[in-house]
Each structure stands twice: as structure tokens, then as C-alpha cells.
Coordinates of C-alpha atoms in Angstrom, one line a residue:
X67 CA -98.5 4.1 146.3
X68 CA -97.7 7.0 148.2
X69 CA -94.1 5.5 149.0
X70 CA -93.3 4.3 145.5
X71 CA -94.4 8.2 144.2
X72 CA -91.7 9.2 146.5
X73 CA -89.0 7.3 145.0
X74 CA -90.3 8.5 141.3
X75 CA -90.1 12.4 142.0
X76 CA -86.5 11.5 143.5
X77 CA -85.5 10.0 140.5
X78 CA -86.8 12.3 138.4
X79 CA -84.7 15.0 140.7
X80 CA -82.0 13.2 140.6
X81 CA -81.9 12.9 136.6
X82 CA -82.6 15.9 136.0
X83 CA -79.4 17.3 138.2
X84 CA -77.1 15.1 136.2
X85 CA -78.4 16.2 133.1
X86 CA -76.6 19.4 133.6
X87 CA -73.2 20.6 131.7
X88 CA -71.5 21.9 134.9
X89 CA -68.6 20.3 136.9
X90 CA -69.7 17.7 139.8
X91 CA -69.2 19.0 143.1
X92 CA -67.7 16.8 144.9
X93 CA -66.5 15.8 148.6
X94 CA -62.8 15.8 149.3
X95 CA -62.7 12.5 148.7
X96 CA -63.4 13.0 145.2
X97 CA -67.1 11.1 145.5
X98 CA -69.8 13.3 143.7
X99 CA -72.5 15.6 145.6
X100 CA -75.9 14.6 144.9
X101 CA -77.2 17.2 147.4
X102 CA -75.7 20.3 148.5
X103 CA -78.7 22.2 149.1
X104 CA -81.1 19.7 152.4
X105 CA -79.6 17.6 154.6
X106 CA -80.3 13.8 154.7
X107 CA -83.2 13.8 157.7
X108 CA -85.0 10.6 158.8
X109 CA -88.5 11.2 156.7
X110 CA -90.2 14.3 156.4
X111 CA -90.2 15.5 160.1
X112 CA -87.4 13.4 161.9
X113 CA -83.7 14.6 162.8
X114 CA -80.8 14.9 160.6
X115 CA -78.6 11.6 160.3
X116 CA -75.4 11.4 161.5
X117 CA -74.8 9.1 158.7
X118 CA -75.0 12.4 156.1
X119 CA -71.4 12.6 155.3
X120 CA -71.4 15.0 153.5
X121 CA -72.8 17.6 155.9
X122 CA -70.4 16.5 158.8
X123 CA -67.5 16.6 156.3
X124 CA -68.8 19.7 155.2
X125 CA -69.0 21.4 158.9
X126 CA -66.1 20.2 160.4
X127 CA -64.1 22.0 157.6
X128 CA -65.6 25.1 158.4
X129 CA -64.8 24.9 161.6
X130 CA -61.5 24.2 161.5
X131 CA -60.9 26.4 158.2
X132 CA -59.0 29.3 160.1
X133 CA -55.7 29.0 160.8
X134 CA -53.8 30.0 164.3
X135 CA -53.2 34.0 163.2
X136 CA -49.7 35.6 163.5
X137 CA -49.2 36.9 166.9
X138 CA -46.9 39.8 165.1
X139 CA -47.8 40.5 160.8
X140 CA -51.2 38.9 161.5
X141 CA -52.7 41.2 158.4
X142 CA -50.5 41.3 155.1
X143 CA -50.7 41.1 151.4
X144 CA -48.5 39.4 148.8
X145 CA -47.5 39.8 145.6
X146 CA -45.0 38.0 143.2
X147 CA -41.9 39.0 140.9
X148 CA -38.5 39.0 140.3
X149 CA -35.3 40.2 141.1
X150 CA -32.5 41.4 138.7
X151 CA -29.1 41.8 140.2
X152 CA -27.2 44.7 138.5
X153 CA -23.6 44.0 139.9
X154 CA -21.6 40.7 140.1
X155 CA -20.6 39.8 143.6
X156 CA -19.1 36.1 143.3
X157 CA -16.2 37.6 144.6
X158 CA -17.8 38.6 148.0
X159 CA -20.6 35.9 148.6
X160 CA -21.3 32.6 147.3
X161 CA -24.8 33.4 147.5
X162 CA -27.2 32.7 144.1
X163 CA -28.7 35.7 144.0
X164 CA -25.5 37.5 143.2
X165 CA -23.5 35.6 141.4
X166 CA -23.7 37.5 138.1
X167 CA -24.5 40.6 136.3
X168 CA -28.3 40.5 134.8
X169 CA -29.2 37.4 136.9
X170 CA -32.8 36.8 137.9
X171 CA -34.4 35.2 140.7
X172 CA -38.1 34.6 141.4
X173 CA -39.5 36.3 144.3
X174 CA -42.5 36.2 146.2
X175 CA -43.2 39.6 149.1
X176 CA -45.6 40.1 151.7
X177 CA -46.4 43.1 153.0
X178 CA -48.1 43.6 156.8
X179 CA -49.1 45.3 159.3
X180 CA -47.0 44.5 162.9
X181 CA -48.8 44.5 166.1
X182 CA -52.8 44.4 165.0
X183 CA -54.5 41.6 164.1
X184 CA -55.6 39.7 160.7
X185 CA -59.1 41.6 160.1
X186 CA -57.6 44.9 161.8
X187 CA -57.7 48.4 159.6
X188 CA -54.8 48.8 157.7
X189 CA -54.4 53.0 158.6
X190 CA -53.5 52.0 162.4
X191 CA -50.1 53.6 163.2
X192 CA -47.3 51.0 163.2
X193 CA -44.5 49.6 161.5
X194 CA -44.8 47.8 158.4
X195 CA -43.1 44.3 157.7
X196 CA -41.1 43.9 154.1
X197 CA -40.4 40.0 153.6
X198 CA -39.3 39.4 150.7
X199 CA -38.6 34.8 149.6
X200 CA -36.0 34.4 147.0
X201 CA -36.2 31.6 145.1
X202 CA -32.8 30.7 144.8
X203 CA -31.2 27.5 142.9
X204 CA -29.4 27.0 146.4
X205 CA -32.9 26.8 148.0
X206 CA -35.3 29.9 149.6
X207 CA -33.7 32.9 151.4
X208 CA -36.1 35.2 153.7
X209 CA -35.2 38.7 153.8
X210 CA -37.3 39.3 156.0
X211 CA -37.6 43.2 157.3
X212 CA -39.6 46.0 157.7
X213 CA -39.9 49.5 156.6
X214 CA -38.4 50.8 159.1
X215 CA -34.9 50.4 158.9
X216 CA -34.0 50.0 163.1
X217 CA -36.1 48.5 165.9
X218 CA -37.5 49.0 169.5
X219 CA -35.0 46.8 171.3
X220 CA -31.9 45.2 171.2
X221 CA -32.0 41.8 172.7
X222 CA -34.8 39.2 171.8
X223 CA -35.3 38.4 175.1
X224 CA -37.3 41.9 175.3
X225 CA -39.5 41.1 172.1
X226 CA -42.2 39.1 174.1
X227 CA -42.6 41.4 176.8
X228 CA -42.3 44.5 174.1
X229 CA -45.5 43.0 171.8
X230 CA -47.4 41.7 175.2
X231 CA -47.6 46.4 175.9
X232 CA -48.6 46.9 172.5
X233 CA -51.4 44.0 172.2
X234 CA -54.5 44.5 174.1
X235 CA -54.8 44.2 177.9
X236 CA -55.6 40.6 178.9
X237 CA -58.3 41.8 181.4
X238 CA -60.1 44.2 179.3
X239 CA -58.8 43.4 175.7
X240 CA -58.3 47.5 174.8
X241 CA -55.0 48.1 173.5
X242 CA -53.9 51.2 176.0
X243 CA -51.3 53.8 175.4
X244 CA -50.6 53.6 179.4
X245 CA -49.1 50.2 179.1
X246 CA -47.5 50.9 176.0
X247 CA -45.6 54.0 177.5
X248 CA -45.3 52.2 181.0
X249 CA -43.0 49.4 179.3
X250 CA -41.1 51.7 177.1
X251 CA -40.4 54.3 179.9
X252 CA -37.4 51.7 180.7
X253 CA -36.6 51.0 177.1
X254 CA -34.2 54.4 176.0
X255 CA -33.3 52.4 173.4
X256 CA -36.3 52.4 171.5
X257 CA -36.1 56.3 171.0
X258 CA -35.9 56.6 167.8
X259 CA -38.3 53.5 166.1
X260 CA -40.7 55.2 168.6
X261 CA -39.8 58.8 167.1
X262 CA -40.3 56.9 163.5
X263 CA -43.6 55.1 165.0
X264 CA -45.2 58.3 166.0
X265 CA -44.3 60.4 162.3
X266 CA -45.9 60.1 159.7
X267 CA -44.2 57.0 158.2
X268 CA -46.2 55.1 161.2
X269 CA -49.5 55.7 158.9
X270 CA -48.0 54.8 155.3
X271 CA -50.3 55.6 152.4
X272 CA -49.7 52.3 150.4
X273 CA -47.5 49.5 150.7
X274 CA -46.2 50.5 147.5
X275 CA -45.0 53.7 148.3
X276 CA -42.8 52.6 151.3
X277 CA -38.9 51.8 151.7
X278 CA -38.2 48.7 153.3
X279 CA -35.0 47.4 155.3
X280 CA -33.6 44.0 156.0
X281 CA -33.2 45.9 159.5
X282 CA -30.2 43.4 160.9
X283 CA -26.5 43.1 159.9
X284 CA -26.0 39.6 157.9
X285 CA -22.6 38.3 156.4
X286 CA -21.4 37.9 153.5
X287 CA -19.3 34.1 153.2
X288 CA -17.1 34.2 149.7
X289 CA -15.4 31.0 148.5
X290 CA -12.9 30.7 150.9
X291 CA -14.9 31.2 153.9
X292 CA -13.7 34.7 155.0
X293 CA -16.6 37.0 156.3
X294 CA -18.1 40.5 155.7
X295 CA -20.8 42.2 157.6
X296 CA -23.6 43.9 155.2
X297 CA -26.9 45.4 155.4
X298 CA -29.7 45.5 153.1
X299 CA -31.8 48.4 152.0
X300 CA -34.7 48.3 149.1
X301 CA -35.4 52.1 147.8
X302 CA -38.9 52.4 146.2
X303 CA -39.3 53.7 142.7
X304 CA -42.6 55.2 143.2
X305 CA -42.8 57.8 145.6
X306 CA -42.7 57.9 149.2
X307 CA -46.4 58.4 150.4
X308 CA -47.6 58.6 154.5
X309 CA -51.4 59.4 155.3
X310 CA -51.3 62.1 158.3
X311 CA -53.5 61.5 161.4
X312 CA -56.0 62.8 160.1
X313 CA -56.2 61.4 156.8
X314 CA -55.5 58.2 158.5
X315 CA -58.9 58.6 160.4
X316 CA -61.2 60.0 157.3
X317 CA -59.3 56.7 155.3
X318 CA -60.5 54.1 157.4
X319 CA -63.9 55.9 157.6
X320 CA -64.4 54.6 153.8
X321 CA -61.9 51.3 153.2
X322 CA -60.5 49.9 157.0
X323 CA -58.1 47.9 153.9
X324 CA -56.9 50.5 152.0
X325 CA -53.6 48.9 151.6
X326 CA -55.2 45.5 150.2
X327 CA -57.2 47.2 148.0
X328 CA -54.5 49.3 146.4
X329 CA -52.3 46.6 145.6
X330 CA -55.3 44.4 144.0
X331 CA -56.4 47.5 142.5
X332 CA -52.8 48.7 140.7
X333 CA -51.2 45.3 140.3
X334 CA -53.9 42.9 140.5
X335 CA -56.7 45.0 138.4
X336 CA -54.8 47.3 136.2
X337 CA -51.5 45.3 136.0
X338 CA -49.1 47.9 137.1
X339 CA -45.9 46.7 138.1
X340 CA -44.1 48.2 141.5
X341 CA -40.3 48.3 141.9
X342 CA -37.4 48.8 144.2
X343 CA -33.6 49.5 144.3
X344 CA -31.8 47.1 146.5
X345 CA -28.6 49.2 148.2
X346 CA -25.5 47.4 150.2
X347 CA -24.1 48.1 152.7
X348 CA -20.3 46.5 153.7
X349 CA -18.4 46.5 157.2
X350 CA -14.8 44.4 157.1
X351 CA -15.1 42.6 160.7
X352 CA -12.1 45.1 161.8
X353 CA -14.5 47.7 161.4
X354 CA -16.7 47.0 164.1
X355 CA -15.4 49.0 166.8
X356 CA -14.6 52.0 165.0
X357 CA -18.3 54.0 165.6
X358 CA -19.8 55.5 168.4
X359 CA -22.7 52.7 168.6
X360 CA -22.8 49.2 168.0
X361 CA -23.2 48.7 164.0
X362 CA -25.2 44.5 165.3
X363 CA -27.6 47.1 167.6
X364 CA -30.9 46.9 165.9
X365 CA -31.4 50.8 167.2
X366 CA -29.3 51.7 164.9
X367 CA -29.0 52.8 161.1
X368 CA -25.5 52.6 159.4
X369 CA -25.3 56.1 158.5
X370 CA -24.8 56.5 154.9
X371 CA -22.0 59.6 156.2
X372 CA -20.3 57.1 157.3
X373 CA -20.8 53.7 155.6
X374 CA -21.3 54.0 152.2
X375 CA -24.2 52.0 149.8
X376 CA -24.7 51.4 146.3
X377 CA -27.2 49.8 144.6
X378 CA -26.9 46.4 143.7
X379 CA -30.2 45.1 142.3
X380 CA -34.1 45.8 141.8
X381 CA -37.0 43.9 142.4
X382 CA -39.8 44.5 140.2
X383 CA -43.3 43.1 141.9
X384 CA -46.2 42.1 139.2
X385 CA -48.5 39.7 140.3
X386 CA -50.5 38.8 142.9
X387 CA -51.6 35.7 144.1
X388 CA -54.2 33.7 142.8
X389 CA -55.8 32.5 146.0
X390 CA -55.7 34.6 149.2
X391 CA -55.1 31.8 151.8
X392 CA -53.1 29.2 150.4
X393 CA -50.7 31.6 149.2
X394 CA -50.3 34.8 151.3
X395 CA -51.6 33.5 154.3
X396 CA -50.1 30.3 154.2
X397 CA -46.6 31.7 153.1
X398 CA -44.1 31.2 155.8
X399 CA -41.0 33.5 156.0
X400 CA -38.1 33.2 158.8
X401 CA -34.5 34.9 159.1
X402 CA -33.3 31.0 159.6
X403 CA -34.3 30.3 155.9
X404 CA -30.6 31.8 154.9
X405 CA -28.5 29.8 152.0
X406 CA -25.1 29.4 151.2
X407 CA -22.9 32.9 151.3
X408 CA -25.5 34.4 153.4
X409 CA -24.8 34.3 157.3
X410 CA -26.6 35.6 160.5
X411 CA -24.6 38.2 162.2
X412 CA -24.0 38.8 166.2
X413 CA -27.3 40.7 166.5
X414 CA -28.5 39.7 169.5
X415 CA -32.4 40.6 167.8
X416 CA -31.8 38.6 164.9
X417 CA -30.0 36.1 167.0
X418 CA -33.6 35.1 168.6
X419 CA -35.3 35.6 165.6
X420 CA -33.7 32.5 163.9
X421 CA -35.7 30.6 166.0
X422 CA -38.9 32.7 167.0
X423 CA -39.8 33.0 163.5
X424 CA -39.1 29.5 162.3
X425 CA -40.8 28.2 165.1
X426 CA -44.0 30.5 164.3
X427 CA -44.5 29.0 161.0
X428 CA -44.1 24.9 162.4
X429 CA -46.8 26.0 164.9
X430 CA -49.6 27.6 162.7
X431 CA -48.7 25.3 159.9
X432 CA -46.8 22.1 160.8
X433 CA -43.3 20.8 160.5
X434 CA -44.2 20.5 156.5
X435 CA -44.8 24.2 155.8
X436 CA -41.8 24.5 153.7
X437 CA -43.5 22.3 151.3
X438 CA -46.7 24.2 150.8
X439 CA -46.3 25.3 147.2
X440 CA -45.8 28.7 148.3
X441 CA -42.9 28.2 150.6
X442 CA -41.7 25.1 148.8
X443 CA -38.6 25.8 146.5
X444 CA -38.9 26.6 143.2
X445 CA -35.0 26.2 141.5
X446 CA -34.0 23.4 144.2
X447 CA -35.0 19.8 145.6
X448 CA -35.8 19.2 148.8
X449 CA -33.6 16.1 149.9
X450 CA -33.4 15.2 153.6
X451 CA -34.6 12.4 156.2
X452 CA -37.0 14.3 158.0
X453 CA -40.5 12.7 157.8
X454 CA -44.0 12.1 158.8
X455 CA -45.8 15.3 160.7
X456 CA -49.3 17.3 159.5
X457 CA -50.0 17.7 156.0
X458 CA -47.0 15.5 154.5
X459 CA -47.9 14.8 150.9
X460 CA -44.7 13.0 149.8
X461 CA -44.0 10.1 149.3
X462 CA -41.2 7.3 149.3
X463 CA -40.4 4.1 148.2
X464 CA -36.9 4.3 149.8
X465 CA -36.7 2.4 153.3
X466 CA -33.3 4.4 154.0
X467 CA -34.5 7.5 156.1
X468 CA -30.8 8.2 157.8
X469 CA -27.4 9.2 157.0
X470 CA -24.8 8.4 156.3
X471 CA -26.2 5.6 154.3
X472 CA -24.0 2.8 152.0
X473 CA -27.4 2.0 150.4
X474 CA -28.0 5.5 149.6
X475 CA -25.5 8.0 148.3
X476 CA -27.1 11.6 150.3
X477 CA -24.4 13.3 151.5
X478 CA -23.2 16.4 153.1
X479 CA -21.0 18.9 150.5
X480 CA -17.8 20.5 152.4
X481 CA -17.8 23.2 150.4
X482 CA -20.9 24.4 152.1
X483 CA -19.7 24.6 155.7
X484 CA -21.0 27.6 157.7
X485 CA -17.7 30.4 158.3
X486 CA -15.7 29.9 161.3
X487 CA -15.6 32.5 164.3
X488 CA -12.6 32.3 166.9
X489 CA -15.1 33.0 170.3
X490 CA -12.4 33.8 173.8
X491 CA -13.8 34.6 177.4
X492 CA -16.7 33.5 179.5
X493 CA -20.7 33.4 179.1
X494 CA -21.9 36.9 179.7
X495 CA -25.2 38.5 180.5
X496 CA -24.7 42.2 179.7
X497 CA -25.5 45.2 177.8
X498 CA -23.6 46.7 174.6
X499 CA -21.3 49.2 175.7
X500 CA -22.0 51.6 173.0
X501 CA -25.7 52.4 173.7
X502 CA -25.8 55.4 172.4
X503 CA -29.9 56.0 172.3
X504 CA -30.8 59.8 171.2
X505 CA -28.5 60.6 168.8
X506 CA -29.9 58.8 166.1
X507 CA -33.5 59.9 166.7
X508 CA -32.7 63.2 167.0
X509 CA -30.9 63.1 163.6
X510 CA -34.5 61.7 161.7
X511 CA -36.1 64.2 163.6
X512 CA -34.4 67.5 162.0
X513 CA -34.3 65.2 158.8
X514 CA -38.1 66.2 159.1
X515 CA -39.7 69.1 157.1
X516 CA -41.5 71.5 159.2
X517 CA -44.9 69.7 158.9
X518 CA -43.6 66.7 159.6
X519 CA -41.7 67.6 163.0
X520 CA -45.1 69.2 164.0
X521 CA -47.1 66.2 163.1
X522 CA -44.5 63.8 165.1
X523 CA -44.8 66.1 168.1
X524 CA -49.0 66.5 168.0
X525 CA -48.8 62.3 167.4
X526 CA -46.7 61.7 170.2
X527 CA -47.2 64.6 173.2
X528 CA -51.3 63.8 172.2
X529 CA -50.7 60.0 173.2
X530 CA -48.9 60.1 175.8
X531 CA -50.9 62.9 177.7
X532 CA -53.0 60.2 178.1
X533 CA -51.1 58.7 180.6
X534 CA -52.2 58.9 183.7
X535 CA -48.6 58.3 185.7
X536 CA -46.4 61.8 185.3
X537 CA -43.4 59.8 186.4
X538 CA -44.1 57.7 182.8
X539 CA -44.6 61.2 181.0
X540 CA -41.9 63.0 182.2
X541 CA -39.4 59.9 181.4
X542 CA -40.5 59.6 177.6
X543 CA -40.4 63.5 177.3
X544 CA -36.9 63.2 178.3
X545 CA -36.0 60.6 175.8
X546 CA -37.3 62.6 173.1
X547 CA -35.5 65.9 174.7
X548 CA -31.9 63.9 174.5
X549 CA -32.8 63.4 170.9
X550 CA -33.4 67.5 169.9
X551 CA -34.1 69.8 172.7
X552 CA -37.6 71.3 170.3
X553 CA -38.7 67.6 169.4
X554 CA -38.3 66.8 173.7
X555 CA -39.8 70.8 174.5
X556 CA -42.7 70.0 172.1
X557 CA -43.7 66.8 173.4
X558 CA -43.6 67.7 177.4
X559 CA -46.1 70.8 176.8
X560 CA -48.4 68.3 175.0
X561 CA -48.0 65.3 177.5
X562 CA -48.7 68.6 179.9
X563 CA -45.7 68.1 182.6
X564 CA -42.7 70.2 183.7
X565 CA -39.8 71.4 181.1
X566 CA -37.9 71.5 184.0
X567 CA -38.7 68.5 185.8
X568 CA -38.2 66.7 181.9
X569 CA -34.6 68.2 181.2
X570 CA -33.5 66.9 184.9
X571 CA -34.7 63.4 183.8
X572 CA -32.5 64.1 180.6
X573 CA -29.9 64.8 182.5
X574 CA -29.7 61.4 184.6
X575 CA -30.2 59.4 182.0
X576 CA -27.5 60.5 180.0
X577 CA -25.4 59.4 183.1
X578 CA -26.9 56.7 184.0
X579 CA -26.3 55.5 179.7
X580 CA -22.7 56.5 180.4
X581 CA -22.3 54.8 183.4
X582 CA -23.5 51.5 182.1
X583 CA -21.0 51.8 179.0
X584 CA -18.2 52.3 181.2
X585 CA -19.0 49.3 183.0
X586 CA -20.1 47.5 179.9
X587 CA -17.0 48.8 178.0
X588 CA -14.7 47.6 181.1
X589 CA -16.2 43.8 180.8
X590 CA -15.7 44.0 177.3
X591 CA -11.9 45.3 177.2
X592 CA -11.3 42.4 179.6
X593 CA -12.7 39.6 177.0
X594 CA -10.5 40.8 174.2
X595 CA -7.6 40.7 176.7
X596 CA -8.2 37.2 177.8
X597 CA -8.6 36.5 173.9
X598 CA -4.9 38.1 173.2
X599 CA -3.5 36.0 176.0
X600 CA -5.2 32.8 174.2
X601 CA -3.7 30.4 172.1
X602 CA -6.0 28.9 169.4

């Protein structure tokens, strides 16, 4: 009796949860849930079965639910919108985008934080990455830059030892200013992204009050395959807004996500829209060599004195995502992801980011991230022979998974060859020539207002007296001295060591730079004449 009374209140249980209006839940097979609430145990007081499908199903999702995080832009937010371009280009690039006066393109942006990690506060000094996915009718092209418009080194084969001083220590896991300082001490180069890092606009206010920079040179391919270098610059519409130090701290006392919350607040919440100018900037190849740096140095700005812009464009953000993960965190962006008209330049940074950042997104998401709906394009078709891997959802009736093919007509379009480059000399392993370090640094420095050179020196000299090596302080107070004499005064009485012991380490490095670009600049003078000499 007792067994069959059993059975009755389960039925009863049972009927009375399907009586109910609400959707099934179901498993991810589809099958319906009669259970989400106890586990399937053997009678009253015995173990849980293995045989409960649904709880294992339900477990092992959750433990595998987190994706491997960013090592660099772990934390970011996205938002969705458009781009209008404002000046027909066909005549300079073959790129979508451009190719007419009023055109649109989708576009999907996500904004982030550089060296901390995905749960980190969002008021911790450091740069800020702009990516920006264009959804073109030639396939996706990643912008993909930052807000500030140069970077800390030159050569990619720095950028793992560079983010490896600014991550936490591997025996104590504390992010240090020693190490930080240590590494950079032999980095002159990174003088003024450091000067940048340490001001103000190292703590912006809201990701929608920021300028952002596609940071490298890139070409411009037109229809008959001749080249331009460019650079691209977006120019907020709203104003420019950095938290100071202190703000920073008394921020992150109240919302550690400030930045999150304002862009769900304004565009997600109250449906504000956000916009920004898109400026261009245009070398002829010729053009190169006629500065006093490198213009494919990632340290370096195109100086508007000397290259002009104008505005091409604006890109109008006004929606955010519907679902966190699958769209922001999932969204995969890479300076590889380039279409036709658009080229990578000789920037030895960008260089190794066409791989480092493609590679990135086939680790944490598979070979098939570029058909997650996010990433996936929009205004093209995806048509190739690659196959199999995680997560492939297509499918295909087609046994021809090569090319060329007689069975299947797939081919490759001339018209879409990458640009030719005449290359003369041997395989080097050398620095640019023109390294030219301080100058620009101390230019954004006495672009400052009062307040704001004060704040960069109480920012910087307070971190790095810290330090404990006065070899390491005196060596960064000498950078900053090259830059501005006051900025490089400032910052040594902070980081408490010798004015005179700094300007003498100003001093040799200033030779030491020149040195190296005569040596550089002699190995260089001796490619082009081996290229004169060469018949092609």
C-alpha cells in the first residue's frame, strides 16, 4: 500500500506541473524537465544516480561555462551601430566602406580595459582598447585600436615580455610597479604612451567620452593596385571626460564598473545614442623618409602640423547587446580580419599582430569563431573549404571540399590580389634608424593644462618612488627629462633621486639613441643601394 501511495502523490505532482501555462524547460537536447528542483536519489535516503541526466548535463555545463579570458582586453563592453561615410573614396581604396558619399555600414564596437583582467575595476589606470567590426559587403574589417593613439613598443617581439611586467608576479600574483619600471627602464621608446598612461587620460571617466585611434599605419589599395599609407583617427562628439586619481579611487569605492554601467545606463536604459568623427590621415610611399621618426613606429603620432586629416565619416553607436556573453564576450576582433582595399602596413607592431590576435580568438573560441553570430558576416557569404573543428554548425551536402574543382565552380577573383611591394637586400635584425623617443612625449606634455602636467607628474614621480632600485629611478626620470626638462625635474624630486645624477643619464641616452641611428641609418643607406644596383 505504502508503495502504490507513492506512485499516486507522484502522479498527482507530476500533473499538476504540467497543468501550468509556462514554457517547458528543457535539456539541451530539447527533452522536457520534469524536475529541476531534487535530484533523482535511490529511495528516500540512498545516493544520487548517475543515471540523472539531467543533473550531470546540468553540472558539467556549469563547469565548463567560462571561457579561457583574454590575456590583454579581458574586461570590455559592446555596443552596436552604424557608420556613415561622408566623402567618396573609390578613387583611393577599393574598400566597401568608402566607396560612396552617404553610405552605411553596420558596425559592432567593444570597448576594454588592456592589462587587468575580466572581473577587474574599470577606474584602474591603463589604456583603453577601441575595436570597432564593420560589416562590410566584402566581408568584416577589424579596426581594431585603442584610445591612445601610439604604443609602448615598437616590435611585436617585445609585446609578450612588455604585458608579462604589467600582469601580476608569477610567485606572488601582486601586480608591482618595480617590475613594471624594471622592464621599461630599457624601453625609451615607450616615453610617451607611459607619459599618456600616467595623465589623466590613463583613468578615463566613460568609454563614451574617449578618442580612439586605429594606432598603426594601414594602406590604402585603389583599382589598379597602387598603394597609400593612412591612419585612422575617431574624434568623440561628446566631450572628453578623465577621472583624476583621486576620483578614480572615491569611483571604484561605489561602482568597481563604472564604465559598464554608463553605457547600459545611457544607451541601453535611456536610449541615448554616442557618436564619433572618423579623421584620415594619407602618406604617398615617397613620403616616408621625409620626418624626423619613422611614420610605421607605433611611438609615434603623425603630427597633424605636419600630415594633415580630415574627416571622412561618423559612427553613431545605439544599441547594446542583447546577451552579455554570446555577444560581447564571444566577439572576436583581429587586425588580420582586413578586406579588399585595406592593407597592413610595414609596422613591425602590427606586423605581429596579424597573427597574435587571430590566433587569440581560435584559441579561446575555436577555428569556427568567425561564424558565431556576432563575428559571422552580416552583408557577405562565407564560401571556403575549411571544415570540421569545435562548434561547426554548418552543414554540407557537397562532397567537393578542395579547389580548384571541375565539379564545383569556387574560384579565386584576380581582381582581388593583395598590392605588390619590390623588397631588395638581405634579412635583417635591427632597430629603426629614426628612434627619435622624447620629442613626442614632451610635446603632449606642454599640450597639458596646468592641472593636468601636475597630476601626470604626482601619478608618475608617486609610482615610481616606489621602486626600490635608484639605478631604475634615475633612468625613467631621465626619459621623462628628455621629453620637457619640468615634466623630467618634477618626476625625479618625487621618485626622490638626484637632478643631477638624472640629467647625466639624459645625457647618455641621447648618445647612446644617436649612436644607434647612425649605425641603423648606415645599414639602412646600404639596403636602398643594393636595391638601386638591382634589376627587377
Amino acid at each position: 500500500m505504502k508503495f502504490k501511495a507513492s506512485i499516486m502523490i507522484a502522479a498527482t505532482l507530476f500533473s499538476v506541473a504540467t497543468m501550468s501555462s509556462a514554457d517547458t524547460l528543457t535539456r539541451q537536447n530539447g527533452a522536457p524537465v520534469g524536475d529541476n528542483q531534487n535530484s533523482q536519489t535511490a529511495g528516500p535516503w540512498g545516493p544520487v544516480l548517475l543515471q540523472d541526466s539531467h543533473l550531470i548535463e546540468k553540472l558539467a555545463a556549469f563547469d565548463r561555462e567560462r571561457i579561457p579570458e583574454r590575456v590583454v582586453h579581458a574586461r570590455g563592453v559592446g555596443i552596436y551601430g552604424y557608420y556613415e561615410n561622408y566623402e567618396d573614396l573609390s578613387d583611393e581604396t577599393i574598400a566597401a566602406p568608402f566607396q560612396e558619399k552617404g553610405k552605411k555600414t553596420d558596425v559592432f564596437v567593444r570597448f576594454s580595459s588592456v592589462v587587468h583582467g575580466h572581473l577587474s575595476p574599470e577606474t584602474l589606470r591603463d589604456p583603453r582598447g577601441f575595436a570597432v567590426k564593420f560589416y562590410t559587403e566584402q566581408g568584416n574589417w577589424d579596426l581594431v585600436g585603442n584610445n591612445f593613439p601610439v604604443f609602448f613598443i615598437r616590435d611585436a617581439i617585445k609585446f609578450p615580455d612588455m604585458v608579462h611586467a604589467f600582469k601580476p608576479s608569477p610567485v606572488t600574483n601582486k601586480q608591482d610597479a618595480k617590475r613594471v619600471f624594471d622592464f621599461f627602464s630599457h624601453v625609451p621608446e615607450a616615453t610617451h604612451t607611459l607619459t599618456m598612461l600616467f595623465s589623466d587620460y590613463g583613468t578615463p571617466a566613460s568609454y563614451l567620452n574617449m578618442d580612439g585611434s586605429g594606432v598603426h599605419a594601414f594602406k590604402f589599395i585603389d583599382k589598379e593596385g597602387n598603394h597609400k599609407y593612412v591612419k585612422f583617427t575617431w574624434k568623440s562628439n561628446q566631450p572628453i571626460k578623465n577621472f583624476t586619481a583621486e576620483e578614480a579611487m572615491k569611483v571604484q569605492g561605489m561602482d568597481f564598473q563604472p564604465h559598464t554601467t554608463d553605457v547600459y545606463t545611457r544607451i541601453g536604459e535611456k536610449g541615448e545614442t554616442a557618436s564619433w568623427d572618423l579623421y584620415l590621415q594619407e602618406l604617398e610611399p615617397e613620403q616616408l623618409d621625409d620626418f624626423d621618426f619613422n611614420p610605421l613606429d607605433t611611438t609615434k603620432i603623425w603630427p597633424e602640423s605636419l600630415v594633415s586629416s580630415r574627416k571622412i565619416g561618423r559612427m553613431v553607436l545605439n544599441r547594446v547587446p542583447d546577451n552579455f556573453f554570446e555577444e560581447t564576450e564571444q566577439a572576436a576582433f583581429a587586425p588580420s580580419n582586413l578586406i579588399p582595399g585595406i592593407e597592413p602596413s610595414e609596422d613591425r607592431m602590427l606586423q605581429g599582430r596579424l597573427f597574435s590576435y587571430a590566433d587569440t580568438q581560435r584559441y579561446r573560441l575555436g577555428v569556427n569563431a568567425y561564424r558565431i553570430p556576432v563575428n559571422a558576416p552580416k552583408n557577405a557569404e562565407i564560401k571556403n573549404h575549411e571544415q570540421h573543428g569545435q562548434l561547426r554548425t554548418t552543414s554540407s551536402n557537397s562532397d567537393v571540399n578542395y579547389q580548384p574543382s571541375r565539379r564545383l565552380d569556387l574560384n579565386e577573383d584576380p581582381a582581388f590580389r593583395y598590392s605588390s611591394k619590390m623588397l631588395a637586400g638581405m634579412t635583417q635584425q635591427i632597430p629603426f634608424y629614426k628612434e627619435q623617443n622624447f620629442k613626442q612625449a614632451g610635446e603632449f606634455y606642454r599640450n597639458l593644462d596646468r592641472k593636468g602636467r601636475k597630476n601626470l607628474i604626482n601619478n608618475m614621480g608617486g609610482a615610481l618612488a616606489s621602486v626600490p632600485e635608484e639605478e631604475i629611478r634615475v633612468i625613467i626620470s631621465a626619459f621623462m627629462y628628455n621629453a620637457d626638462k619640468d615634466y623630467g625635474t618634477g618626476v625625479a624630486k618625487l621618485a626622490k633621486v638626484s637632478i643631477s645624477k638624472v640629467r647625466a643619464e639624459a645625457k647618455a641616452l641621447m648618445e647612446e639613441q644617436a649612436a644607434r641611428a647612425a649605425k641603423a641609418k648606415k645599414v639602412a643607406e646600404e639596403f636602398s643601394r643594393i636595391a638601386s644596383n638591382t634589376n627587377f
